[in-house]
Coordinates of C-alpha atoms and ligand atoms in Angstrom, one line a residue:
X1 CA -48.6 56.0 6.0
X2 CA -49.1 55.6 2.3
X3 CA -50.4 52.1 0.9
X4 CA -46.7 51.6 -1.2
X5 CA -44.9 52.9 2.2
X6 CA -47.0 49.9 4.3
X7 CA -46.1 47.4 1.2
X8 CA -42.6 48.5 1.1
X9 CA -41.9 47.7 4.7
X10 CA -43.6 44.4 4.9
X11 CA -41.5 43.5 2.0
X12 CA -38.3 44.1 3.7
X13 CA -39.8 42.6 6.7
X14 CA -40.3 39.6 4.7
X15 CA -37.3 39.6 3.5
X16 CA -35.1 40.5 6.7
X17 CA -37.1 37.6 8.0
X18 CA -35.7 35.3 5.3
X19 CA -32.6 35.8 5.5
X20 CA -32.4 35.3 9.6
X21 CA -34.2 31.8 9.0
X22 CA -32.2 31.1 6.1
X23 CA -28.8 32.1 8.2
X24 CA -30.2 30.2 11.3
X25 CA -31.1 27.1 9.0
X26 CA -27.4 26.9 7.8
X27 CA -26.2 27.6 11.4
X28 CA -28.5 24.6 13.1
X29 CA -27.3 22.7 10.0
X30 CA -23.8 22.9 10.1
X31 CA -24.1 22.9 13.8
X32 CA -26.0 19.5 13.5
X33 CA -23.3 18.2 11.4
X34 CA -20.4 19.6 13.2
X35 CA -21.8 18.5 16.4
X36 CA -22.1 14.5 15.6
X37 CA -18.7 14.8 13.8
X38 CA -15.8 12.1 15.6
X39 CA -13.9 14.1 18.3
X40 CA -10.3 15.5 17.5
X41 CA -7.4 17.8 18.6
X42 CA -7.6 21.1 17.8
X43 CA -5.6 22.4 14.4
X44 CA -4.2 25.6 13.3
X45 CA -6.0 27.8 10.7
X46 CA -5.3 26.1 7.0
X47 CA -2.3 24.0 8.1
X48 CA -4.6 22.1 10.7
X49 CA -2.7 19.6 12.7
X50 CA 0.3 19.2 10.1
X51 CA 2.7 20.2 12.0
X52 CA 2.3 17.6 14.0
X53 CA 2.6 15.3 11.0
X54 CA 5.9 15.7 10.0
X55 CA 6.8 12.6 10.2
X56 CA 5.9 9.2 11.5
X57 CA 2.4 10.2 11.4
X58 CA 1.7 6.5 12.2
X59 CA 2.9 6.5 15.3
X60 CA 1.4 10.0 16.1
X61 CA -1.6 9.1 14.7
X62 CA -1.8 5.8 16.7
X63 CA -1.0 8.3 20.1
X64 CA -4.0 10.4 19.3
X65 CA -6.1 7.2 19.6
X66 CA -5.6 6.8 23.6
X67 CA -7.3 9.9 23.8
X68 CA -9.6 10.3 21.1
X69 CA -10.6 6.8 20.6
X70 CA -10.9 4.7 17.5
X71 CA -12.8 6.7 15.7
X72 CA -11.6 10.8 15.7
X73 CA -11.0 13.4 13.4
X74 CA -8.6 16.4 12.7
X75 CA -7.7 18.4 10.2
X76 CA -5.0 18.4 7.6
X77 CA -3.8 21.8 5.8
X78 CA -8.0 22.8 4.9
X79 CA -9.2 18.8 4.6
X80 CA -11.2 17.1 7.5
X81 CA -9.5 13.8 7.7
X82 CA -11.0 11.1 9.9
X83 CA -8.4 8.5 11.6
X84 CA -9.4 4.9 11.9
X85 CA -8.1 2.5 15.0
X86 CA -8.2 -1.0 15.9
X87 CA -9.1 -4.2 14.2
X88 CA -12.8 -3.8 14.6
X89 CA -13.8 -0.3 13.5
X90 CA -11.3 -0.5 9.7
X91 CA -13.1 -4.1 9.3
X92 CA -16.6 -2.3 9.9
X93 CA -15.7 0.9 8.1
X94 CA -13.5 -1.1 5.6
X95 CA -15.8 -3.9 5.3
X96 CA -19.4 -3.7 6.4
X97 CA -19.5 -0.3 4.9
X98 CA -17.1 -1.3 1.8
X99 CA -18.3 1.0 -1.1
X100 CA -18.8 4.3 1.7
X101 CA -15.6 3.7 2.2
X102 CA -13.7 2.8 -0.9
X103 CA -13.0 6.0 -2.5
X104 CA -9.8 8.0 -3.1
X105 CA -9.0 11.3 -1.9
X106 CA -8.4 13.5 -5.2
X107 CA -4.6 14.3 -4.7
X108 CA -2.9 16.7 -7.0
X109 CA 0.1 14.3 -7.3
X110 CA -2.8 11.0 -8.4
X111 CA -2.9 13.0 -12.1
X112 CA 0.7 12.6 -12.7
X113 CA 0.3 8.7 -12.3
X114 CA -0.3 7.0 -15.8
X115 CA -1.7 10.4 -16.6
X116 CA -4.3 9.8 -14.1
X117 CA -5.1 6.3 -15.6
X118 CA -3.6 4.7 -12.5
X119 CA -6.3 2.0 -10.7
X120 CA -4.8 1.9 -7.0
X121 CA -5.1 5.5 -7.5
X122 CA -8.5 6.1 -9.1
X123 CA -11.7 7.5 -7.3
X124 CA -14.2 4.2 -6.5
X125 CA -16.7 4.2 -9.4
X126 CA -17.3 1.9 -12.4
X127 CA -13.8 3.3 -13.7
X128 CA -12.1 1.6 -10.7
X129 CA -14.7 -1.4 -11.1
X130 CA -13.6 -2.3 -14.8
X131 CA -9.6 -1.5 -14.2
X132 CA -10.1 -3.9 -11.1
X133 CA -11.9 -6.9 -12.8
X134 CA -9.2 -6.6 -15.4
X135 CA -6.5 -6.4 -12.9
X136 CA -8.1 -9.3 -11.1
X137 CA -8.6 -11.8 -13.8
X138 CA -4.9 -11.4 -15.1
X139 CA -3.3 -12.3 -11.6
X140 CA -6.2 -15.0 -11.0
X141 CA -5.3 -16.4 -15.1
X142 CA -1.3 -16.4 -14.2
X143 CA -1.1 -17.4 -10.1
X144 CA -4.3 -20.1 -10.9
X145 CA -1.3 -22.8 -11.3
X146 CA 1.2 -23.0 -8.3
X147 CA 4.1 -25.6 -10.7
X148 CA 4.2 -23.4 -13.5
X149 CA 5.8 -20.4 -14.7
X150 CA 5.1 -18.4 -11.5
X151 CA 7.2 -20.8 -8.9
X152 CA 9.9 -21.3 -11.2
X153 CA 10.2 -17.8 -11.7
X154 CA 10.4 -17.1 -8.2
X155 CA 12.4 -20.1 -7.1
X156 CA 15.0 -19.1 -9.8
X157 CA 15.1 -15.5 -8.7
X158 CA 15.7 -16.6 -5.1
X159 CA 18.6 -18.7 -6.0
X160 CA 19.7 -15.5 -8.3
X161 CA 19.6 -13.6 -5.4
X162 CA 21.4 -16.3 -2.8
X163 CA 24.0 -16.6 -5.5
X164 CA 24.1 -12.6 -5.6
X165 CA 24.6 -12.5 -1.8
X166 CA 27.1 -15.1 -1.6
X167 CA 29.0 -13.2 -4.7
X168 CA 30.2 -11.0 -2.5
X169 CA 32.6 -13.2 -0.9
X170 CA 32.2 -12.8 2.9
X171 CA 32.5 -8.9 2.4
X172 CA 29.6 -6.3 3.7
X173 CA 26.7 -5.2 1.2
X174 CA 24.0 -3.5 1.5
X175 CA 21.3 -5.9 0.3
X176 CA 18.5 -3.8 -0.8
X177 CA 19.0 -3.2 -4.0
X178 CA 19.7 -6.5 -5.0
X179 CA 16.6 -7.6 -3.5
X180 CA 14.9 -5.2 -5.4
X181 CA 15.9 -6.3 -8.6
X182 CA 15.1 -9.8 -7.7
X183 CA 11.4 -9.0 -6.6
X184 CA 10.8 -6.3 -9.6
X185 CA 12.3 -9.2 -12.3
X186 CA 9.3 -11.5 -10.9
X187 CA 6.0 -9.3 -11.4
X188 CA 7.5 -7.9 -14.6
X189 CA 8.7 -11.2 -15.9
X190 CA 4.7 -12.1 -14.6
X191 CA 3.4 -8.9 -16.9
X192 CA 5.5 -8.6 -19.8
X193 CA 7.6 -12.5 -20.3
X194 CA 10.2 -10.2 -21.5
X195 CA 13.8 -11.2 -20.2
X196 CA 15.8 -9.3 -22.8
X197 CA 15.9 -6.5 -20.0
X198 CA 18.7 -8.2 -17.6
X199 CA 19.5 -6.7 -14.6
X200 CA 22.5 -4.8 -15.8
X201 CA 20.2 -3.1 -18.2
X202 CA 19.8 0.6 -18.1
X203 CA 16.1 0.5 -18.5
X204 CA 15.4 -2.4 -15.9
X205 CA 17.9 -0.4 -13.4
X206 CA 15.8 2.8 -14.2
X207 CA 12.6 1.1 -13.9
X208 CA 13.6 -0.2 -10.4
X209 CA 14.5 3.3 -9.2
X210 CA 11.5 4.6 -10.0
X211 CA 9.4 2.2 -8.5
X212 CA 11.7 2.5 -5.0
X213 CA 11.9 6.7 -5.3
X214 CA 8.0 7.0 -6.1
X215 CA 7.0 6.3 -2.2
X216 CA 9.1 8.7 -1.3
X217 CA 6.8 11.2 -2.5
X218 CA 3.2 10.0 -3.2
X219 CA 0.4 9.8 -1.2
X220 CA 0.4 11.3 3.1
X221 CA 3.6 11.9 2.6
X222 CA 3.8 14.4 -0.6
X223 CA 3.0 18.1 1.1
X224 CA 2.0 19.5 -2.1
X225 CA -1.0 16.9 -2.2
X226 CA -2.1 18.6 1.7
X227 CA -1.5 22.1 0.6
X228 CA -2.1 22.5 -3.1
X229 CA -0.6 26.1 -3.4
X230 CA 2.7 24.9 -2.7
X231 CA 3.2 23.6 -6.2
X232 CA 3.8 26.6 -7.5
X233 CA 6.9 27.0 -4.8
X234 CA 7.9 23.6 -4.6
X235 CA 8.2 23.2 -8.6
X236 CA 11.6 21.0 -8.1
X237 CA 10.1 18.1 -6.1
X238 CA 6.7 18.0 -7.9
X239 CA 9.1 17.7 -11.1
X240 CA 10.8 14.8 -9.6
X241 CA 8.0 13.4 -8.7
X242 CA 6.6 13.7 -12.5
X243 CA 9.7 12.5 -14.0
X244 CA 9.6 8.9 -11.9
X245 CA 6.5 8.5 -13.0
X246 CA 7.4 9.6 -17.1
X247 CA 10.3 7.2 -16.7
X248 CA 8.3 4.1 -15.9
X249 CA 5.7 5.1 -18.4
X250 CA 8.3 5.3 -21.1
X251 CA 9.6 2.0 -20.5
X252 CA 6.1 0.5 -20.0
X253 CA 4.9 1.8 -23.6
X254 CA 7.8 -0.1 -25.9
X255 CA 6.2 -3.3 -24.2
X256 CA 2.7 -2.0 -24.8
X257 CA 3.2 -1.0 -28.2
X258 CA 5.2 -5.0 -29.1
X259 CA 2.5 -6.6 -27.2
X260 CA -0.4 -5.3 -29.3
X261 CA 1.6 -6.2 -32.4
X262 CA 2.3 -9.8 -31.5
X263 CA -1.0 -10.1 -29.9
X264 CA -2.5 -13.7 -30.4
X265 CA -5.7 -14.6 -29.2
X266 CA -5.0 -18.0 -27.8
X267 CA -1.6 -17.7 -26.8
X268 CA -1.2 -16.2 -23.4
X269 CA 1.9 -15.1 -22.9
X270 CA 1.7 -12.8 -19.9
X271 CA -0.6 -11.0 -17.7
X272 CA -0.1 -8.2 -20.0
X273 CA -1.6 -10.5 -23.1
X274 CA -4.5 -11.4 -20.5
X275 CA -5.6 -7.4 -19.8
X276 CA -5.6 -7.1 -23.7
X277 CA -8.0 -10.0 -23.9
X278 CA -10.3 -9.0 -21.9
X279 CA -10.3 -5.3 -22.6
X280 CA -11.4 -6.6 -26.0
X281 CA -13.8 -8.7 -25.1
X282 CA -15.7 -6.0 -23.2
X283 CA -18.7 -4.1 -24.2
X284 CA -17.5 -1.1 -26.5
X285 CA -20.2 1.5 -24.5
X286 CA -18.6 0.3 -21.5
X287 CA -15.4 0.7 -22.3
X288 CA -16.4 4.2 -23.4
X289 CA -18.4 5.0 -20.4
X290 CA -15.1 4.4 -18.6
X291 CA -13.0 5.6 -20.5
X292 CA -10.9 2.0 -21.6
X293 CA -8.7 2.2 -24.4
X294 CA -5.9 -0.4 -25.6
X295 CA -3.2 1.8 -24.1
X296 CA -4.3 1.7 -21.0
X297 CA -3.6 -1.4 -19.7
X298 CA -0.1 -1.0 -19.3
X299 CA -1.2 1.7 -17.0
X300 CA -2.4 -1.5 -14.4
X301 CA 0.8 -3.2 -15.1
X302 CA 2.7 -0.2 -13.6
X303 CA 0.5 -0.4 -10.5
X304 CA 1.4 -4.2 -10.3
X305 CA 5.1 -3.3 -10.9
X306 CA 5.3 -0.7 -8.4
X307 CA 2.7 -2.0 -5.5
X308 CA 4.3 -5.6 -6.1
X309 CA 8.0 -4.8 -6.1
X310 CA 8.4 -2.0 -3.3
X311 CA 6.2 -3.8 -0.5
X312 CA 7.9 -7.0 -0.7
X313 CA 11.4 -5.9 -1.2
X314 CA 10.9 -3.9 1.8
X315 CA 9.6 -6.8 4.1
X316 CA 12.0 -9.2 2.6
X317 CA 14.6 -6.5 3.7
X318 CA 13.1 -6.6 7.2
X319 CA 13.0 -9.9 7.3
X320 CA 17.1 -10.1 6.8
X321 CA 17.6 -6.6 9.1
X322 CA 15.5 -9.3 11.9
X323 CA 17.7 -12.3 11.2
X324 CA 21.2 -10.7 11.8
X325 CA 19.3 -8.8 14.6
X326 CA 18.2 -11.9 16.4
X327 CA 21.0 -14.9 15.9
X328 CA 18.7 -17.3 17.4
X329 CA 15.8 -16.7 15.5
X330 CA 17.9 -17.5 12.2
X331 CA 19.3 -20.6 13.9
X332 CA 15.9 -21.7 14.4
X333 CA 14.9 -21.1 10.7
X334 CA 17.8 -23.0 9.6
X335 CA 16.9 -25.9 11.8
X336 CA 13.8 -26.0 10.5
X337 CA 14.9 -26.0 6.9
X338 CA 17.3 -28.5 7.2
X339 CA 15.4 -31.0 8.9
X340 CA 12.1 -30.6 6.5
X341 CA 13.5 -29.8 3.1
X342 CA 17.4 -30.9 3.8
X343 CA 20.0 -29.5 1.4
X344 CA 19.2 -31.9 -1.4
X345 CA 15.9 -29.8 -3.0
X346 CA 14.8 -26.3 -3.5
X347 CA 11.7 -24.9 -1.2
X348 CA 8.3 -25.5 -2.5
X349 CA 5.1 -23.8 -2.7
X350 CA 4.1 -27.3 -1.7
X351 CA 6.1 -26.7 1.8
X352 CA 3.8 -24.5 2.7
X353 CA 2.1 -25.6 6.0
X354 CA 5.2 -28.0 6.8
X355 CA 7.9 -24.8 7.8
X356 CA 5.4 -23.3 10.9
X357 CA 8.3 -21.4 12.2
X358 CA 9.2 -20.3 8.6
X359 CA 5.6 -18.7 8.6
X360 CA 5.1 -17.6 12.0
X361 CA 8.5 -15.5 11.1
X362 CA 7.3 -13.9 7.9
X363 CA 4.1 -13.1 9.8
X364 CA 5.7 -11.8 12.5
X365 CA 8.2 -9.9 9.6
X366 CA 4.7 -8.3 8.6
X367 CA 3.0 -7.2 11.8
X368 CA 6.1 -6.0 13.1
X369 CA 7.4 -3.9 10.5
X370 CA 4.0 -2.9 9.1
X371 CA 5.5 -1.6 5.9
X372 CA 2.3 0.1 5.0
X373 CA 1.4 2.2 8.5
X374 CA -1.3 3.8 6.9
X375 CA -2.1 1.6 4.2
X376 CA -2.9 4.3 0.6
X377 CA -5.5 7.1 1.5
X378 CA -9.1 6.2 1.4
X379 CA -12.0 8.9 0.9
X380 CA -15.8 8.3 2.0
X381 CA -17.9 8.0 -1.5
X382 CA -21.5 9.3 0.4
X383 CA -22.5 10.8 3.6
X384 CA -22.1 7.9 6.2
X385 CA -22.6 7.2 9.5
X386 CA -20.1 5.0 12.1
X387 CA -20.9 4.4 15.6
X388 CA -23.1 7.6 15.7
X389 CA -20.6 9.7 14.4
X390 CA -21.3 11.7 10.8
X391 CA -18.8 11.3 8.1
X392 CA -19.8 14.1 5.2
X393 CA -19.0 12.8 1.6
X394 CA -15.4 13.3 0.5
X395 CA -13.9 13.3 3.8
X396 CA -10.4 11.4 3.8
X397 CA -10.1 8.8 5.6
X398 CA -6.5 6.9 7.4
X399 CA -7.2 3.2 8.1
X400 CA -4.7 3.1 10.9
X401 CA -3.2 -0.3 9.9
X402 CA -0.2 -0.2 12.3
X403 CA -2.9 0.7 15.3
X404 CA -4.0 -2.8 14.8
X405 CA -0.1 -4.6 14.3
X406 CA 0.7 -2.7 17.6
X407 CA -2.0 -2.9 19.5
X408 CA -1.3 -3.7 23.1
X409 CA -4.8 -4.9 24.4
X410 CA -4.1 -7.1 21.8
X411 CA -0.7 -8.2 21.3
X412 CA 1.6 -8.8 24.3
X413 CA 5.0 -6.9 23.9
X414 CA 3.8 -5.6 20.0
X415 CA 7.5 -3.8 20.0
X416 CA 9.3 -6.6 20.5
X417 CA 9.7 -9.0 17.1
X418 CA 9.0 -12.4 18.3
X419 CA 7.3 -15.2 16.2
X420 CA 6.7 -17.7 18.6
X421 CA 3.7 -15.5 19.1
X422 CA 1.7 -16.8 15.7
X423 CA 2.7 -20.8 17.0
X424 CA 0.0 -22.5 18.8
X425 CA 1.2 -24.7 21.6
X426 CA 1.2 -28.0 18.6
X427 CA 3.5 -26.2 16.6
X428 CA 1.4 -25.0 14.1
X429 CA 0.2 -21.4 12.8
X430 CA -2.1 -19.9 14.9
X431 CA -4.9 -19.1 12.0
X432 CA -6.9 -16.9 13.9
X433 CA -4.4 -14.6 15.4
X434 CA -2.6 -14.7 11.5
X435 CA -5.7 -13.3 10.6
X436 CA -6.2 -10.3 13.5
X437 CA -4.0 -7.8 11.8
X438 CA -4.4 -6.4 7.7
X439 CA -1.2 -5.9 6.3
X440 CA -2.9 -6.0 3.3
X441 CA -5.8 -3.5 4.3
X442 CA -9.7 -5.3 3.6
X443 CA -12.8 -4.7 2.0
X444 CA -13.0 -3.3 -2.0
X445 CA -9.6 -1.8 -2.2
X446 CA -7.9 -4.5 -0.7
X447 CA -4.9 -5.7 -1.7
X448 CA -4.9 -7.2 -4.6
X449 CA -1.5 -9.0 -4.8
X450 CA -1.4 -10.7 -1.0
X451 CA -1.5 -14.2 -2.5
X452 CA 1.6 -13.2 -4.4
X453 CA 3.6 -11.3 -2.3
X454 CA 3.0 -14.5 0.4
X455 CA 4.3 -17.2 -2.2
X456 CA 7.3 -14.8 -2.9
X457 CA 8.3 -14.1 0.5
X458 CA 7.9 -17.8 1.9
X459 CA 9.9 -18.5 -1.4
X460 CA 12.8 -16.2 -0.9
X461 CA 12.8 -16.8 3.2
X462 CA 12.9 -20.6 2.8
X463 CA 15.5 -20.4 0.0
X464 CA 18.3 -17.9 1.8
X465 CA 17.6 -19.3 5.0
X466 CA 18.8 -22.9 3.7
X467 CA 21.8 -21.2 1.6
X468 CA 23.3 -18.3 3.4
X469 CA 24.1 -17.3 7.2
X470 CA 24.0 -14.1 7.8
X471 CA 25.7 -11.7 10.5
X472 CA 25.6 -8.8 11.4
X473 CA 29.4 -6.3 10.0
X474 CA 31.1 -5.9 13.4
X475 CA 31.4 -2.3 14.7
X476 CA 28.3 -1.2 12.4
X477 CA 25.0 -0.1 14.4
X478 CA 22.3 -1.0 13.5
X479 CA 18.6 0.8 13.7
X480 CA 15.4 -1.0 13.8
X481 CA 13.5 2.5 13.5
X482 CA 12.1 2.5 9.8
X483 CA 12.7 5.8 7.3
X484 CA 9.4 6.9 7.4
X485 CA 7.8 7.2 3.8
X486 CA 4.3 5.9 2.0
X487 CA 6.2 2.4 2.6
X488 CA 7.9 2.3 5.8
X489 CA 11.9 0.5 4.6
X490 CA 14.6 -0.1 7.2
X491 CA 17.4 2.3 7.1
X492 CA 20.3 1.4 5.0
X493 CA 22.6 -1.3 6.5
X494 CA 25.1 -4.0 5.4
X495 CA 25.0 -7.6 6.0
X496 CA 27.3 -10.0 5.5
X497 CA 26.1 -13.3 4.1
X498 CA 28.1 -16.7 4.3
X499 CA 27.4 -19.9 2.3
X500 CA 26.3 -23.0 4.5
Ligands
HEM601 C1 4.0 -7.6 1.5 C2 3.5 -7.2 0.4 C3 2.3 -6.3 0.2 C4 1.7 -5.5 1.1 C5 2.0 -5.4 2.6 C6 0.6 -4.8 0.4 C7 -0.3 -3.9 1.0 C8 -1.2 -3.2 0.4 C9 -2.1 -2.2 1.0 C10 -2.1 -1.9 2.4 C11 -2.8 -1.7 0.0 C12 -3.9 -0.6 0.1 C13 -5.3 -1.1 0.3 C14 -6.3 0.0 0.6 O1 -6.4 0.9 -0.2 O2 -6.9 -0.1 1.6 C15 -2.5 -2.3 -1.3 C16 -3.1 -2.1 -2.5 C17 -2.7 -2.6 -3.7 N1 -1.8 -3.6 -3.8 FE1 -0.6 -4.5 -2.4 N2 0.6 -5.1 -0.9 C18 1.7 -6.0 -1.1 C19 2.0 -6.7 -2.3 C20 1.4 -6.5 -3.5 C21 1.7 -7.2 -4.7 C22 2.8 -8.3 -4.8 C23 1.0 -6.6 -5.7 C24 1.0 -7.1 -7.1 C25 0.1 -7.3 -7.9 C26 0.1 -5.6 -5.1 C27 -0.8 -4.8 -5.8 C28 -1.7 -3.9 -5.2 C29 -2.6 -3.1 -5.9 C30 -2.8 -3.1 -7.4 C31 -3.3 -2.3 -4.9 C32 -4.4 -1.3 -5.2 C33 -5.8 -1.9 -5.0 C34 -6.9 -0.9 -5.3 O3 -6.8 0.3 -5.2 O4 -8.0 -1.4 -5.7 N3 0.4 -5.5 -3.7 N4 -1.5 -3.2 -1.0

C-alpha cells in the first residue's frame, strides 16, 4: 500500500473515530441530563401534554402531583415545563433558590405589554431589579402612612360602593363590575391623584375593561404564547389581546405626559410623581444599561393598575358569592361588626386585630378561592439543581400555588370554605397557619401589593358587612366553580343587597 494510501485511511480512521466519541459524548450527555430530569407523564410530539391542559390546569396540575410528586415535569407544545407542589418545595425553589428561580418565560404575548416595558412581565436581570426598586419605593412612599390619603381613599370607595349596592333598591345585580370600578378608582387614584376621570367616564370605563379582559388572555392561558406558530392563524385573538393592552397605554400616556409637565420636586403628589423622582435621581449609565427613560414609568403604573385592581375585585367578589352562599357566616360577620365598631363609625385600618372572624373570613376568602392557581409563570435563570433533580436553564417553571391552599395532608376538608379554621381556640388569628399558604407567591417576584390588597379587602369586608345584608335572588343557581382564566373569578351571578 502506498505511503498517501496508509495516511489517507488513518485520517478517516481518525476522523470516523471522532465523530463516534463526539456522537457518544452528546448521547452520555443528554442522557446524563435527561436521566436526573423530575419524573412526568408522557406528552405527544410538539403539543406535549396540552391537551390535557385545556382548562383548569390547576386542578389537573395538582392531580398529576399524587403520582409524580412535588417536584415533576412535562411538556407543553415543544417547552419542558417543571410543576411545583406543596408549601415546602415553591418556598425552597421560590425562596432558598430565589434568583434560579425568578425569571420569566419569554412569551410572545409579554412584548405586547407596555411594548415589552412591563416589570411583572420582564425577564429577572438588573432591568427587573431597577423597575422593581422603583416600584417598591413608590408603594413604600404612599402606604408608609395608614391615616392619610390611602385609608380615606379606600374607606370612601367602600361607602361608594355600599351606597352603589344599596342604589339598586332591593332589585338583583350583578356586583362585579361595580366592584371593579371601586377597586380600580383606588390604585389609580394611588398612581395618578387624578379624579377628573369619574366612573361614568368613557376612559375610566375602558380602562377597567381592559384591565378585567387582559387575564383572559395572557400568560398559561393564551395558546399562542405555547405554540408560537399559531399567531399567524389565530391573528383575531392576538389582535384583541394587542388592542387591551394599546387601550390602557393610551389612557396611561395623557397622565404621563401632564405629570412630567407639572412635575415638582418636593411636591408628591402620587406614586406616579414618586417613580419620576427617583428615575431621576438614578445614575444616567444605569439607567442606560437598563434601558430607563422618563416614559417608562407609566409602564409600572399599568402593572400596578392591572395586578392591583383584577386580584382584588375578584376576591372581594368571592368574598360576597361566600356570604349569600353561607347565611350564617354573614350573620356572624355582622355580629362581629356591630358589637366592635357599632353603627356609629366607619371601619378602621386601626380595627385590624380586633375583627378575628372578619380576618379569618378574608383568609379563608383567599385560600379557598386561590384566585391566582398558578400564580404568573416563572422560568429558571441558570442550570439548578432541586432535591437531586436537574433543572436546565430556561425551563418554565408553575409554582403550584393552589397545591398548597388545597392540600389535604394539610388542611382538613380544603373544599369546603370554612374560616373557623384560621381561629385559634382564644379567638384570635391563627398566625402560623395564616402564613402556610402564598396567595401572594414568595421569594423575588413576590407580590408586591399584598400589604395593599389586605388593607383594601379588610376595608371593603368590614364596611359592607356593617351596611348591607345580602341574599342570595330566589330561583337563581348559583356555581361555586371559578371561570378558569390567569385569575380564577366566580361565574357571573346576582345578589341582592339590603340596607341594615
Ligand atoms: C388579593 C390580591 C392579590 C393577589 C392574590 C396577588 C397575587 C400575586 C401573585 C401570585 C403574583 C405573582 C408572583 C410570582 O411571580 O411568583 C403577583 C405579582 C405581582 N403583584 Fe400581586 N396580588 C394581589 C394584589 C396586588 C396589588 C393590590 C398590587 C398593586 C400594586 C399587586 C401588584 C403586583 C405586581 C406589580 C406583581 C409583579 C411582581 C414582579 O414580577 O416582580 N398585586 N401578585
Amino acid at each position: 500500500m502506498a505511503d498517501h494510501e496508509v495516511l489517507y485511511q488513518a485520517i478517516v480512521t481518525a476522523l470516523i473515530v471522532l465523530l463516534l466519541y463526539s456522537i457518544f459524548f452528546r448521547l452520555w450527555k443528554w442522557y446524563s441530563i435527561f436521566r436526573l430530569l423530575p419524573p412526568g407523564p408522557w406528552g405527544w410530539p410538539f403539543i406535549g401534554y396540552l391537551p390535557k391542559l385545556k382548562t383548569n390546569r390547576h386542578l389537573v396540575l395538582t392531580e398529576l402531583r399524587k403520582t409524580y410528586g412535588d417536584v415533576y415535569c412535562l411538556k407543553i407544545g415543544v417547552h419542558r415545563a417543571v410543576v411545583l407542589n406543596g408549601l415546602e418545595t415553591v418556598r425552597h425553589a421560590l425562596v432558598h433558590l430565589g434568583e434560579n428561580f425568578a425569571g420569566r418565560p419569554s412569551f410572545h404575548t409579554f412584548q405586547f405589554i407596555e411594548n415589552g416595558n412591563s416589570m411583572a412581565f420582564c425577564d429577572f436581570g438588573p432591568r427587573w431589579k431597577v423597575r422593581r426598586t422603583i416600584a417598591l419605593n413608590g408603594l413604600r412612599a404612599f402606604l408608609r402612612d395608614k391615616v392619610h390619603p390611602v385609608e380615606i381613599a379606600m374607606t370612601e370607595e367602600a361607602i361608594y360602593l355600599v351606597e352603589t349596592f344599596l342604589g339598586n333598591s332591593g332589585k338583583p345585580f350583578n356586583p362585579e363590575n361595580s366592584v371593579y370600578l371601586s377597586l380600580g378608582s383606588i390604585t389609580f387614584g394611588l398612581c395618578f391623584s387624578d379624579h377628573t376621570l369619574g366612573r361614568s367616564d368613557a376612559d375610566y370605563l375602558k380602562l377597567i375593561k381592559s384591565v378585567r379582559d387582559f387575564t383572559q388572555n395572557v400568560a398559561a392561558c393564551n395558546l399562542v404564547d405555547i405554540l408560537p406558530w399559531l399567531r399567524y392563524l389565530w391573528k383575531d385573538k392576538l389582535k384583541s389581546f394587542i388592542e387591551v393592552n394599546n387601550t390602557l397605554q393610551s389612557i396611561l400616556s395623557r397622565q404621563e405626559r401632564e405629570h412630567l409637565a407639572t412635575f415638582e420636586e418636593g411636591h408628591m403628589r402620587d406614586i406616579l410623581d414618586s417613580f419620576i423622582k427617583t428615575c431621576r435621581e438614578m445614575n444616567e449609565e444605569i439607567k442606560q444599561e437598563v434601558q430607563l427613560k422618563d416614559e417608562h414609568i407609566t409602564n409600572i403604573a399599568a402593572d400596578f393598575l392591572r395586578a392591583g385592581t383584577v386580584t382584588v375585585s375578584a376576591t372581594l367578589t368571592w368574598a360576597l358569592l361566600y356570604m349569600i352562599t353561607y347565611p350564617k357566616i354573614q350573620e356572624r360577620l355582622q355580629k362581629e361588626v356591630d358589637d366592635v365598631i357599632g353603627p356609629g363609625r366607619n371601619p378602621r385600618l386601626d380595627d385590624m386585630g380586633s375583627l378575628p372572624y372578619a380576618e379569618a373570613f378574608i383568609l379563608e376568602t383567599l385560600r379557598k378561592s386561590s384566585i391566582s392557581p398558578l400564580s404568573l409563570p416563572h422560568a429558571t435563570t441558570k442550570d439548578t439543581t432541586l432535591y437531586g433533580y436537574h433543572i436546565p436553564r430556561g425551563t418554565w417553571v408553575i409554582p403550584n400555588l393552589f397545591s398548597i391552599s388545597h392540600d389535604e395532608k394539610f388542611w382538613t376538608d380544603p373544599h369546603v370554605f370554612r374560616p373557623e379554621r384560621f381561629l385559634t381556640p382564644e379567638n384570635t388569628v391563627d398566625e402560623i397557619l395564616a402564613k402556610s399558604f402564598l396567595p401572594f407567591s414568595a421569594g423575588k417576584r413576590r407580590c408586591l401589593g399584598e400589604l395593599q390588597a389586605r388593607w383594601e379587602l379588610f376595608l371593603f369586608v368590614a364596611t359592607v358587612v356593617q351596611r348591607c345584608h345580602f341574599e342570595k335572588v330566589p330561583g337563581e343557581t348559583y356555581d361555586l366553580t371559578p371561570e378558569f382564566g390567569l385569575v380564577l373569578h366566580p361565574k357571573h351571578f346576582n345578589i341582592i343587597a339590603k340596607s341594615r
